[in-house]
Coordinates of C-alpha atoms in Angstrom, one line a residue:
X1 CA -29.4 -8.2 -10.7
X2 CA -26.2 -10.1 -10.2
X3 CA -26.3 -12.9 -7.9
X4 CA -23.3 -13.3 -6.2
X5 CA -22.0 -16.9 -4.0
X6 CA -19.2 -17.4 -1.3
X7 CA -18.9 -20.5 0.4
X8 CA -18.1 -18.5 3.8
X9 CA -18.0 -14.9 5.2
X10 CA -14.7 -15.0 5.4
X11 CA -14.4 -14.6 1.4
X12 CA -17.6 -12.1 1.6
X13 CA -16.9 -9.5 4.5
X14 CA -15.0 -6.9 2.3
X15 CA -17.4 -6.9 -0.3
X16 CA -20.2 -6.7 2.2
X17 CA -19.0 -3.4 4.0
X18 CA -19.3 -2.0 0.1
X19 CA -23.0 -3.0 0.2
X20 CA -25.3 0.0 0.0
X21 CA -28.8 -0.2 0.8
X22 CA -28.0 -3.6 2.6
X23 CA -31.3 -5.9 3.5
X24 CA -31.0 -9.3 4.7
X25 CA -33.9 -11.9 3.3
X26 CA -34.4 -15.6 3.5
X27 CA -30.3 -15.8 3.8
X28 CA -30.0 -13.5 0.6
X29 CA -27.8 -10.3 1.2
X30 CA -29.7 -7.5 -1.0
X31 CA -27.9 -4.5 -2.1
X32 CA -26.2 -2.3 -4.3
X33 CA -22.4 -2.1 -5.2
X34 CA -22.1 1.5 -7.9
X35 CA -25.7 1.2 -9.7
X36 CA -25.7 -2.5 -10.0
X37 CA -28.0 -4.4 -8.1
X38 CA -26.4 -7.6 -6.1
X39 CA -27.5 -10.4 -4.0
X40 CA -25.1 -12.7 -2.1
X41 CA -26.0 -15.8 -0.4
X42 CA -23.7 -18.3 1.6
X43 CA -23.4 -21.3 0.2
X44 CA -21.6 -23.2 2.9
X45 CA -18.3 -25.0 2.5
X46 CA -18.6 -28.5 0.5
X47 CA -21.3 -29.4 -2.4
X48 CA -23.6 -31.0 -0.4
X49 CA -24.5 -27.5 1.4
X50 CA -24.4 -25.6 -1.7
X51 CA -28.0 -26.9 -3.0
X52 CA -30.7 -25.5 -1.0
X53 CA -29.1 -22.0 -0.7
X54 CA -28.6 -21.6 -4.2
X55 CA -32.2 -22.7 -5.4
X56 CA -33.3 -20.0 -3.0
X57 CA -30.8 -16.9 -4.5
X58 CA -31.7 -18.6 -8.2
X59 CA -35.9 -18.5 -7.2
X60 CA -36.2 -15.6 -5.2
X61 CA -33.6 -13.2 -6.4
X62 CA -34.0 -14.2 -10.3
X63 CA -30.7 -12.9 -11.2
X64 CA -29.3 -12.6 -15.0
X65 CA -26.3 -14.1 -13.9
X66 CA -24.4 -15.8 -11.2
X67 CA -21.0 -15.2 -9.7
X68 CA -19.7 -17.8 -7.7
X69 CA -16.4 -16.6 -5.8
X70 CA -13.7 -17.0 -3.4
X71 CA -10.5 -18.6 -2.5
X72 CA -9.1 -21.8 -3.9
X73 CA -5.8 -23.9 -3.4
X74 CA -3.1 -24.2 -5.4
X75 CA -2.0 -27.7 -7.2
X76 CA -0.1 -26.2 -9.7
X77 CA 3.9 -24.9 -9.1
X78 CA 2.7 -21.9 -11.5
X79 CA 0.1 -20.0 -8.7
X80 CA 1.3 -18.1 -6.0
X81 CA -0.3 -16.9 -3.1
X82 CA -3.0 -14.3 -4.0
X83 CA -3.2 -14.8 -7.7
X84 CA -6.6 -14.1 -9.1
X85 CA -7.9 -16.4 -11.0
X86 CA -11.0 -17.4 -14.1
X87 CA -12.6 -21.2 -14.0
X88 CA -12.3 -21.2 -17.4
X89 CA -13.4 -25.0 -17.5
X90 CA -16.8 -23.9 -15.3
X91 CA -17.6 -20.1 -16.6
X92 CA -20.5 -19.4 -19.0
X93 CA -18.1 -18.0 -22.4
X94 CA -18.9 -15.4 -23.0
X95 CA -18.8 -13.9 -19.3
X96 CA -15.3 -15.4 -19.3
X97 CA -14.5 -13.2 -22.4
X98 CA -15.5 -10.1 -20.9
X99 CA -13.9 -10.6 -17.5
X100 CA -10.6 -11.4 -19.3
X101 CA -11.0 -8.2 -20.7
X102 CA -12.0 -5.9 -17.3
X103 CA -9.3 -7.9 -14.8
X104 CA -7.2 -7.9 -18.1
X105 CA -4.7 -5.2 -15.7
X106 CA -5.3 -7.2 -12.2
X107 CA -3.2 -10.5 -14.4
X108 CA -6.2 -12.3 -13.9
X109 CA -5.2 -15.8 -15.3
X110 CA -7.8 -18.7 -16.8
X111 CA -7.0 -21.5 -15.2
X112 CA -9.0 -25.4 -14.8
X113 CA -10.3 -25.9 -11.6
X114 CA -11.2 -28.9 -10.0
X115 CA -14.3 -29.2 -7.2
X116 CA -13.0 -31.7 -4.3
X117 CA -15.3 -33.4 -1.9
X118 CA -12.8 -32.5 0.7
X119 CA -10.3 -30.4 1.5
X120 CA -7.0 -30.9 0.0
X121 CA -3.8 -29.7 2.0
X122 CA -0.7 -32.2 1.3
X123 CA 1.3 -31.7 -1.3
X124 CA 0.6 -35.6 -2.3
X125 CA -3.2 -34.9 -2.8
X126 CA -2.6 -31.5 -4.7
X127 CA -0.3 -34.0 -7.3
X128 CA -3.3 -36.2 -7.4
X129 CA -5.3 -33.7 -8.5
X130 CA -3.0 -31.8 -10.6
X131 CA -2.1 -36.0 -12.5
X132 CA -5.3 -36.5 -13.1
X133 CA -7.7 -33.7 -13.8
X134 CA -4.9 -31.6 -15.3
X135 CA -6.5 -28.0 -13.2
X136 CA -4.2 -25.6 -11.7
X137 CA -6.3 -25.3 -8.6
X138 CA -9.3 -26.7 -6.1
X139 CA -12.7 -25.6 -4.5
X140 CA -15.1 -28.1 -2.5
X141 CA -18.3 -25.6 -4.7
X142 CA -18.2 -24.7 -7.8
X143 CA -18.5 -28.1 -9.6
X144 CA -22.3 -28.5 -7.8
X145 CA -23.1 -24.5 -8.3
X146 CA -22.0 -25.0 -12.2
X147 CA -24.9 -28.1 -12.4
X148 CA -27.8 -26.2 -10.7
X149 CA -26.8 -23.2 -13.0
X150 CA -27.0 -25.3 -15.8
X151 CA -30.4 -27.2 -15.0
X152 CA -31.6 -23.5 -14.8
X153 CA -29.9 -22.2 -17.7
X154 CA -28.3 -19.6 -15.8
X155 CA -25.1 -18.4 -16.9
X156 CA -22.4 -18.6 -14.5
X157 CA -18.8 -16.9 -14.0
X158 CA -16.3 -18.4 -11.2
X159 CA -13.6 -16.0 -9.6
X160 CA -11.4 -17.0 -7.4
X161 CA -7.7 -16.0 -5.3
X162 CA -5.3 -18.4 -4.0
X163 CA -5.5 -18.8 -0.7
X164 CA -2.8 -21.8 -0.3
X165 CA -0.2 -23.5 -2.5
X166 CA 2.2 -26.5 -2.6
X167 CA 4.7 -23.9 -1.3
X168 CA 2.3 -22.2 1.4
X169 CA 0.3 -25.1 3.1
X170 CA -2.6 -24.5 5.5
X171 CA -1.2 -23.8 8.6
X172 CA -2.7 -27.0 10.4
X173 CA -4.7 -30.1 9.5
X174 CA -8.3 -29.4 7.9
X175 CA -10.4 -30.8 10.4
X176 CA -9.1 -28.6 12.8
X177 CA -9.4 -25.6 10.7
X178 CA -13.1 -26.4 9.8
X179 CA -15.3 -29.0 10.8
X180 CA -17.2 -29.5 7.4
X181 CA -19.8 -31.4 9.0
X182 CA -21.0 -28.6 11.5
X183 CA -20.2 -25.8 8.6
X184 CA -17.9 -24.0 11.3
X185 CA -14.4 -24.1 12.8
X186 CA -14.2 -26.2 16.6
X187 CA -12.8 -23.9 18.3
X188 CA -11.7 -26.3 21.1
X189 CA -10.1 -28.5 18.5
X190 CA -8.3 -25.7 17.5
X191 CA -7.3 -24.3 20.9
X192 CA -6.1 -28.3 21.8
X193 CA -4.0 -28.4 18.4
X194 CA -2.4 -24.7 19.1
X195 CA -1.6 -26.1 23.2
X196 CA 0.3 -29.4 21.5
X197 CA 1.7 -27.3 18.8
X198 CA 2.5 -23.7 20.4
X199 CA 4.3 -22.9 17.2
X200 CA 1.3 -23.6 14.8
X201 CA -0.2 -20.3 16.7
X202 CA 2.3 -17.9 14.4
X203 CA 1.4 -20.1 11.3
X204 CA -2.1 -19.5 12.2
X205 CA -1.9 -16.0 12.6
X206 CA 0.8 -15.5 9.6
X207 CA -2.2 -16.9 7.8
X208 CA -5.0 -15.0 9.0
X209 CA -2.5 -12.0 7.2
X210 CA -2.5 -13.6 4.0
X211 CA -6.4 -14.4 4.5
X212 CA -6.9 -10.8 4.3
X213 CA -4.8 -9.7 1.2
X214 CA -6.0 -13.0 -0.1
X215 CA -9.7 -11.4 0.0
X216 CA -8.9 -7.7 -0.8
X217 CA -7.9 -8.9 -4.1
X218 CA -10.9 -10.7 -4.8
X219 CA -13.5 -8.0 -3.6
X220 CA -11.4 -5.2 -5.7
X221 CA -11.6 -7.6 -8.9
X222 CA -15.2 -8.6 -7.9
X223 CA -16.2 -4.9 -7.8
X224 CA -15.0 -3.7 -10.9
X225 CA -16.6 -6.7 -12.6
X226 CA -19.9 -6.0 -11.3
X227 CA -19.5 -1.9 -12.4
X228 CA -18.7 -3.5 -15.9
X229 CA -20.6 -6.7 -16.8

């Protein structure tokens, strides 16, 4: 049994239509992907809704490992938009060894990632980041999955694709793309941004396009490492 985490469906819906024998329990996502056994759970977006869902995959699903995925912004000049890439500062070694080896072809690169208690969009906060922690790219999850991991002793890989860069911004401020708070977007925030900027609408949808490569590159690499670890 693989246990699998996403902060949102958004990152999970491709790999989800791959599920067979699908059953939903307690929030846990049962199924199969090939012959391996796999259960996703949402975590939420942010660390502080990561805690309670992963005690509940980590008690009730018992798996060998854990796989904590999704997409993850760029601070560094050297990621582009859809780049696959290995916390190498966060992964269990010798998981990270032997995904290195099966995404060896997909130019999966090992990168440092840093976890943010917020989401980072200007290009001032992604040099902030990229000053003082020295990682290549950011997440608001994996830093609080790694320490329940590690209070269980529960090995942990973290795959991720870039979803924005210095170059390729969000397409509008984070608050009105998710409202952490609620776990969900505001969709009349949104609409009022969108009315005040009628130009932000193409961004938007120019980036619901790149969402979707952004995630078929992660489900294809996340597949072939669960038919192979």
């Amino acid at each position: 049994m693989i246990g699998i985490t996403f902060a949102l469906p958004t990152e999970s819906s491709d790999l989800i239509r791959e599920l067979r024998q699908a059953e939903n329990v307690d929030n846990l996502l049962f199924g199969k992907i090939g012959n391996r056994e796999v259960t996703i759970v949402h975590t939420g977006v942010g660390a502080e809704a990561c805690n309670e869902r992963l005690e509940i995959l980590l008690h009730k699903a018992r798996p060998e490992f854990v796989i904590t995925a999704g997409f993850a912004g760029a601070v560094s000049e050297e990621l582009h938009l859809g780049d696959l890439i290995l916390a190498e500062n966060f992964s269990h070694p010798t998981l990270l060894d032997l995904a290195r080896e099966i995404l060896r072809n997909r130019n999966a690169r090992s990168v440092k990632l840093f976890t943010s208690a917020s989401i980072i969009n200007s290009m001032s906060e992604r040099n902030e980041i990229a000053r003082k922690s020295d990682a290549a790219a950011v997440d608001m999850e994996t830093g609080a999955i790694v320490a329940i991991c590690n209070a269980h002793e529960m090995p942990l890989l973290s795959v991720r694709t870039i979803s924005d860069t210095p170059r390729d911004p969000l397409p509008a401020p984070p608050d009105v793309l998710f409202d952490i708070e609620r776990q969900r977007t505001n969709y009349g925030r949104l609409f009022s941004y969108i009315l005040r900027e009628p130009v932000s609408a193409l961004r938007l949808w120019r980036f619901g396009q790149t969402i979707a490569r952004v995630r078929a590159t992660l489900t294809e690499a996340l597949i072939a490492l669960i038919q192979r670890l």
